[in-house]
Structures are given as structure tokens and as C-alpha cells.
Amino acid sequence: MTVRQRKFVGILIILAILVVYAMAAVSLGDVLISTAPPALQLAYLAVAGLLWAVPAGLVIRWMQRPDRDRG
């Protein structure tokens, strides 16, 4: 797979990850921390707001791999 093809597939994967992650984080936050103290809510929002970057970073690293020689 060429870099160009990986970038296209990677963008689709990242979009899917973000949609699923956002729905899960909102649902989980609504159930678990809606009645929690403000400090705990802030901690959850900080962690949940940054955690999506881990899988996205892995996909981006995969997207940027150089093409293999076809020789």
C-alpha cells in the first residue's frame, strides 16, 4: 500500500475512532460523573479529552511509514 493510500484509509479510520470515542466518552461521562464533584468532573474531562490522541497517533504513525521497494 502506498503512502497516499494509507493516508486515505488512515483518515477514514481516525474519523471513525473519533466518532465512536466521542459517543462513548459522553455516554460514560453522563453515567459516571454527572453527579460527581466538580474536581472529579474536570479530571475526567481532561483525561477523556486527551485520550483519543493515543490511537490517532498510532494511525498517523502507520500512515507515514515509507513505501516499500517493489523491486
Short mmCIF file of N, CA, C and O in Angstrom, two decimals:
data_model
loop_
_atom_site.label_atom_id
_atom_site.label_comp_id
_atom_site.label_asym_id
_atom_site.label_seq_id
_atom_site.Cartn_x
_atom_site.Cartn_y
_atom_site.Cartn_z
N MET A 1 0.85 -1.16 0.00
CA MET A 1 0.00 0.00 0.00
C MET A 1 0.90 1.24 0.00
O MET A 1 1.85 1.33 0.77
N THR A 2 0.59 2.19 -0.84
CA THR A 2 1.40 3.40 -0.93
C THR A 2 1.04 4.36 0.21
O THR A 2 0.02 4.19 0.88
N VAL A 3 1.90 5.35 0.41
CA VAL A 3 1.66 6.34 1.45
C VAL A 3 0.33 7.05 1.19
O VAL A 3 -0.45 7.29 2.11
N ARG A 4 0.08 7.36 -0.06
CA ARG A 4 -1.16 8.06 -0.41
C ARG A 4 -2.39 7.22 -0.05
O ARG A 4 -3.36 7.74 0.49
N GLN A 5 -2.35 5.93 -0.34
CA GLN A 5 -3.47 5.05 0.01
C GLN A 5 -3.61 4.91 1.52
O GLN A 5 -4.72 4.93 2.05
N ARG A 6 -2.48 4.78 2.24
CA ARG A 6 -2.53 4.69 3.70
C ARG A 6 -3.09 5.95 4.32
O ARG A 6 -3.82 5.90 5.30
N LYS A 7 -2.76 7.11 3.75
CA LYS A 7 -3.30 8.37 4.27
C LYS A 7 -4.82 8.42 4.11
O LYS A 7 -5.52 8.87 5.01
N PHE A 8 -5.32 7.98 2.98
CA PHE A 8 -6.77 7.98 2.76
C PHE A 8 -7.45 7.03 3.74
O PHE A 8 -8.43 7.40 4.40
N VAL A 9 -6.94 5.82 3.85
CA VAL A 9 -7.52 4.84 4.78
C VAL A 9 -7.36 5.33 6.22
O VAL A 9 -8.29 5.20 7.03
N GLY A 10 -6.22 5.92 6.53
CA GLY A 10 -5.97 6.41 7.88
C GLY A 10 -6.93 7.52 8.28
O GLY A 10 -7.40 7.54 9.42
N ILE A 11 -7.24 8.42 7.37
CA ILE A 11 -8.20 9.49 7.66
C ILE A 11 -9.56 8.89 7.99
O ILE A 11 -10.23 9.31 8.93
N LEU A 12 -9.98 7.89 7.22
CA LEU A 12 -11.27 7.24 7.49
C LEU A 12 -11.26 6.55 8.85
O LEU A 12 -12.24 6.62 9.60
N ILE A 13 -10.15 5.91 9.17
CA ILE A 13 -10.03 5.23 10.47
C ILE A 13 -10.06 6.24 11.61
O ILE A 13 -10.76 6.04 12.61
N ILE A 14 -9.33 7.34 11.47
CA ILE A 14 -9.31 8.36 12.52
C ILE A 14 -10.70 8.96 12.71
O ILE A 14 -11.14 9.17 13.85
N LEU A 15 -11.41 9.24 11.63
CA LEU A 15 -12.76 9.77 11.76
C LEU A 15 -13.68 8.79 12.49
O LEU A 15 -14.47 9.19 13.35
N ALA A 16 -13.56 7.51 12.16
CA ALA A 16 -14.38 6.50 12.83
C ALA A 16 -14.01 6.42 14.32
O ALA A 16 -14.90 6.34 15.18
N ILE A 17 -12.72 6.45 14.62
CA ILE A 17 -12.28 6.41 16.01
C ILE A 17 -12.85 7.61 16.77
O ILE A 17 -13.36 7.46 17.89
N LEU A 18 -12.78 8.79 16.19
CA LEU A 18 -13.26 9.99 16.87
C LEU A 18 -14.76 9.95 17.13
O LEU A 18 -15.22 10.33 18.21
N VAL A 19 -15.53 9.48 16.16
CA VAL A 19 -16.98 9.41 16.34
C VAL A 19 -17.33 8.42 17.44
O VAL A 19 -18.09 8.73 18.37
N VAL A 20 -16.77 7.22 17.37
CA VAL A 20 -17.07 6.20 18.37
C VAL A 20 -16.56 6.63 19.74
O VAL A 20 -17.26 6.49 20.75
N TYR A 21 -15.35 7.19 19.80
CA TYR A 21 -14.77 7.62 21.06
C TYR A 21 -15.59 8.74 21.70
O TYR A 21 -15.84 8.72 22.90
N ALA A 22 -16.01 9.70 20.90
CA ALA A 22 -16.79 10.82 21.44
C ALA A 22 -18.11 10.33 22.01
O ALA A 22 -18.51 10.75 23.10
N MET A 23 -18.79 9.44 21.30
CA MET A 23 -20.06 8.91 21.82
C MET A 23 -19.84 8.11 23.09
O MET A 23 -20.61 8.24 24.05
N ALA A 24 -18.79 7.32 23.14
CA ALA A 24 -18.51 6.53 24.33
C ALA A 24 -18.12 7.42 25.51
O ALA A 24 -18.59 7.21 26.63
N ALA A 25 -17.28 8.43 25.28
CA ALA A 25 -16.85 9.31 26.35
C ALA A 25 -18.02 10.11 26.92
O ALA A 25 -18.13 10.28 28.14
N VAL A 26 -18.89 10.58 26.06
CA VAL A 26 -20.05 11.34 26.52
C VAL A 26 -21.00 10.45 27.30
O VAL A 26 -21.49 10.83 28.37
N SER A 27 -21.27 9.26 26.78
CA SER A 27 -22.17 8.34 27.47
C SER A 27 -21.61 7.91 28.82
O SER A 27 -22.31 7.92 29.83
N LEU A 28 -20.34 7.57 28.84
CA LEU A 28 -19.70 7.16 30.08
C LEU A 28 -19.66 8.31 31.09
O LEU A 28 -19.95 8.13 32.28
N GLY A 29 -19.35 9.48 30.61
CA GLY A 29 -19.32 10.64 31.48
C GLY A 29 -20.68 10.97 32.04
O GLY A 29 -20.82 11.35 33.21
N ASP A 30 -21.71 10.82 31.24
CA ASP A 30 -23.07 11.10 31.70
C ASP A 30 -23.48 10.13 32.80
O ASP A 30 -24.10 10.52 33.78
N VAL A 31 -23.11 8.87 32.66
CA VAL A 31 -23.48 7.86 33.64
C VAL A 31 -22.62 7.96 34.90
O VAL A 31 -23.14 7.89 36.03
N LEU A 32 -21.33 8.13 34.74
CA LEU A 32 -20.41 8.04 35.88
C LEU A 32 -20.19 9.34 36.64
O LEU A 32 -20.09 9.33 37.86
N ILE A 33 -20.08 10.46 35.94
CA ILE A 33 -19.64 11.66 36.64
C ILE A 33 -20.66 12.79 36.65
O ILE A 33 -20.34 13.90 37.06
N SER A 34 -21.86 12.55 36.22
CA SER A 34 -22.84 13.64 36.18
C SER A 34 -23.13 14.20 37.56
O SER A 34 -23.47 15.37 37.71
N THR A 35 -23.02 13.38 38.59
CA THR A 35 -23.28 13.84 39.96
C THR A 35 -22.00 13.92 40.80
O THR A 35 -22.07 14.14 42.00
N ALA A 36 -20.86 13.78 40.17
CA ALA A 36 -19.58 13.81 40.88
C ALA A 36 -19.20 15.25 41.22
O ALA A 36 -19.71 16.19 40.62
N PRO A 37 -18.29 15.41 42.15
CA PRO A 37 -17.80 16.77 42.48
C PRO A 37 -17.11 17.41 41.26
O PRO A 37 -16.59 16.70 40.39
N PRO A 38 -17.12 18.73 41.20
CA PRO A 38 -16.54 19.42 40.04
C PRO A 38 -15.08 19.05 39.76
O PRO A 38 -14.68 18.98 38.60
N ALA A 39 -14.29 18.81 40.79
CA ALA A 39 -12.88 18.45 40.57
C ALA A 39 -12.77 17.12 39.83
O ALA A 39 -11.93 16.96 38.94
N LEU A 40 -13.60 16.17 40.18
CA LEU A 40 -13.59 14.87 39.50
C LEU A 40 -14.10 15.00 38.08
O LEU A 40 -13.58 14.36 37.16
N GLN A 41 -15.09 15.83 37.88
CA GLN A 41 -15.59 16.07 36.52
C GLN A 41 -14.50 16.69 35.64
O GLN A 41 -14.33 16.28 34.50
N LEU A 42 -13.78 17.64 36.21
CA LEU A 42 -12.69 18.27 35.47
C LEU A 42 -11.60 17.28 35.11
O LEU A 42 -11.10 17.26 33.98
N ALA A 43 -11.26 16.41 36.06
CA ALA A 43 -10.24 15.39 35.80
C ALA A 43 -10.70 14.44 34.70
O ALA A 43 -9.93 14.10 33.80
N TYR A 44 -11.96 14.01 34.76
CA TYR A 44 -12.49 13.11 33.72
C TYR A 44 -12.44 13.79 32.35
O TYR A 44 -12.02 13.19 31.36
N LEU A 45 -12.89 15.04 32.30
CA LEU A 45 -12.91 15.74 31.02
C LEU A 45 -11.50 15.95 30.47
O LEU A 45 -11.30 15.86 29.25
N ALA A 46 -10.54 16.21 31.34
CA ALA A 46 -9.16 16.37 30.88
C ALA A 46 -8.61 15.07 30.30
O ALA A 46 -8.01 15.06 29.22
N VAL A 47 -8.83 13.97 31.01
CA VAL A 47 -8.33 12.67 30.54
C VAL A 47 -9.07 12.25 29.27
O VAL A 47 -8.46 11.84 28.28
N ALA A 48 -10.40 12.35 29.30
CA ALA A 48 -11.19 11.94 28.14
C ALA A 48 -10.90 12.82 26.93
O ALA A 48 -10.94 12.36 25.79
N GLY A 49 -10.59 14.09 27.18
CA GLY A 49 -10.29 14.99 26.08
C GLY A 49 -8.95 14.74 25.41
O GLY A 49 -8.75 15.11 24.26
N LEU A 50 -8.05 14.09 26.12
CA LEU A 50 -6.72 13.83 25.56
C LEU A 50 -6.50 12.37 25.14
O LEU A 50 -5.61 12.09 24.35
N LEU A 51 -7.28 11.47 25.67
CA LEU A 51 -7.04 10.05 25.47
C LEU A 51 -7.21 9.60 24.02
O LEU A 51 -6.57 8.65 23.58
N TRP A 52 -8.04 10.29 23.25
CA TRP A 52 -8.26 9.90 21.86
C TRP A 52 -6.99 10.05 21.02
O TRP A 52 -6.86 9.43 19.96
N ALA A 53 -6.05 10.85 21.50
CA ALA A 53 -4.83 11.11 20.73
C ALA A 53 -3.94 9.87 20.64
O ALA A 53 -3.14 9.76 19.72
N VAL A 54 -4.06 8.94 21.58
CA VAL A 54 -3.21 7.74 21.56
C VAL A 54 -3.50 6.88 20.32
O VAL A 54 -2.60 6.61 19.52
N PRO A 55 -4.76 6.43 20.10
CA PRO A 55 -4.99 5.64 18.89
C PRO A 55 -4.81 6.45 17.60
O PRO A 55 -4.34 5.92 16.60
N ALA A 56 -5.15 7.73 17.66
CA ALA A 56 -4.96 8.57 16.46
C ALA A 56 -3.47 8.68 16.13
O ALA A 56 -3.09 8.63 14.95
N GLY A 57 -2.64 8.81 17.14
CA GLY A 57 -1.20 8.88 16.91
C GLY A 57 -0.64 7.60 16.31
O GLY A 57 0.23 7.64 15.45
N LEU A 58 -1.16 6.47 16.75
CA LEU A 58 -0.72 5.19 16.18
C LEU A 58 -1.11 5.08 14.71
O LEU A 58 -0.33 4.61 13.88
N VAL A 59 -2.31 5.54 14.39
CA VAL A 59 -2.76 5.50 12.99
C VAL A 59 -1.91 6.46 12.16
O VAL A 59 -1.50 6.13 11.03
N ILE A 60 -1.62 7.63 12.68
CA ILE A 60 -0.80 8.60 11.95
C ILE A 60 0.60 8.06 11.71
O ILE A 60 1.16 8.22 10.63
N ARG A 61 1.17 7.39 12.71
CA ARG A 61 2.49 6.78 12.53
C ARG A 61 2.44 5.73 11.42
O ARG A 61 3.34 5.64 10.59
N TRP A 62 1.38 4.92 11.39
CA TRP A 62 1.21 3.92 10.34
C TRP A 62 1.08 4.59 8.98
O TRP A 62 1.64 4.12 7.99
N MET A 63 0.34 5.70 8.93
CA MET A 63 0.14 6.40 7.66
C MET A 63 1.44 6.93 7.08
O MET A 63 1.61 7.00 5.86
N GLN A 64 2.37 7.32 7.94
CA GLN A 64 3.59 7.97 7.50
C GLN A 64 4.74 7.01 7.15
O GLN A 64 5.80 7.46 6.75
N ARG A 65 4.50 5.71 7.35
CA ARG A 65 5.56 4.77 7.00
C ARG A 65 5.95 4.91 5.54
O ARG A 65 5.09 5.09 4.68
N PRO A 66 7.23 4.82 5.23
CA PRO A 66 7.64 4.92 3.81
C PRO A 66 7.18 3.71 3.01
O PRO A 66 6.96 2.63 3.56
N ASP A 67 7.04 3.93 1.72
CA ASP A 67 6.69 2.83 0.83
C ASP A 67 7.80 1.81 0.79
O ASP A 67 8.98 2.14 0.88
N ARG A 68 7.43 0.56 0.63
CA ARG A 68 8.43 -0.49 0.46
C ARG A 68 8.82 -0.54 -1.01
O ARG A 68 8.03 -0.26 -1.91
N ASP A 69 10.07 -0.92 -1.26
CA ASP A 69 10.52 -1.07 -2.64
C ASP A 69 9.78 -2.23 -3.29
O ASP A 69 9.55 -3.27 -2.68
N ARG A 70 9.42 -2.04 -4.54
CA ARG A 70 8.67 -3.08 -5.25
C ARG A 70 9.58 -3.85 -6.19
O ARG A 70 9.14 -4.41 -7.16
N GLY A 71 10.86 -3.87 -5.91
CA GLY A 71 11.81 -4.46 -6.80
C GLY A 71 12.03 -5.86 -6.62
O GLY A 71 11.71 -6.89 -6.55
#
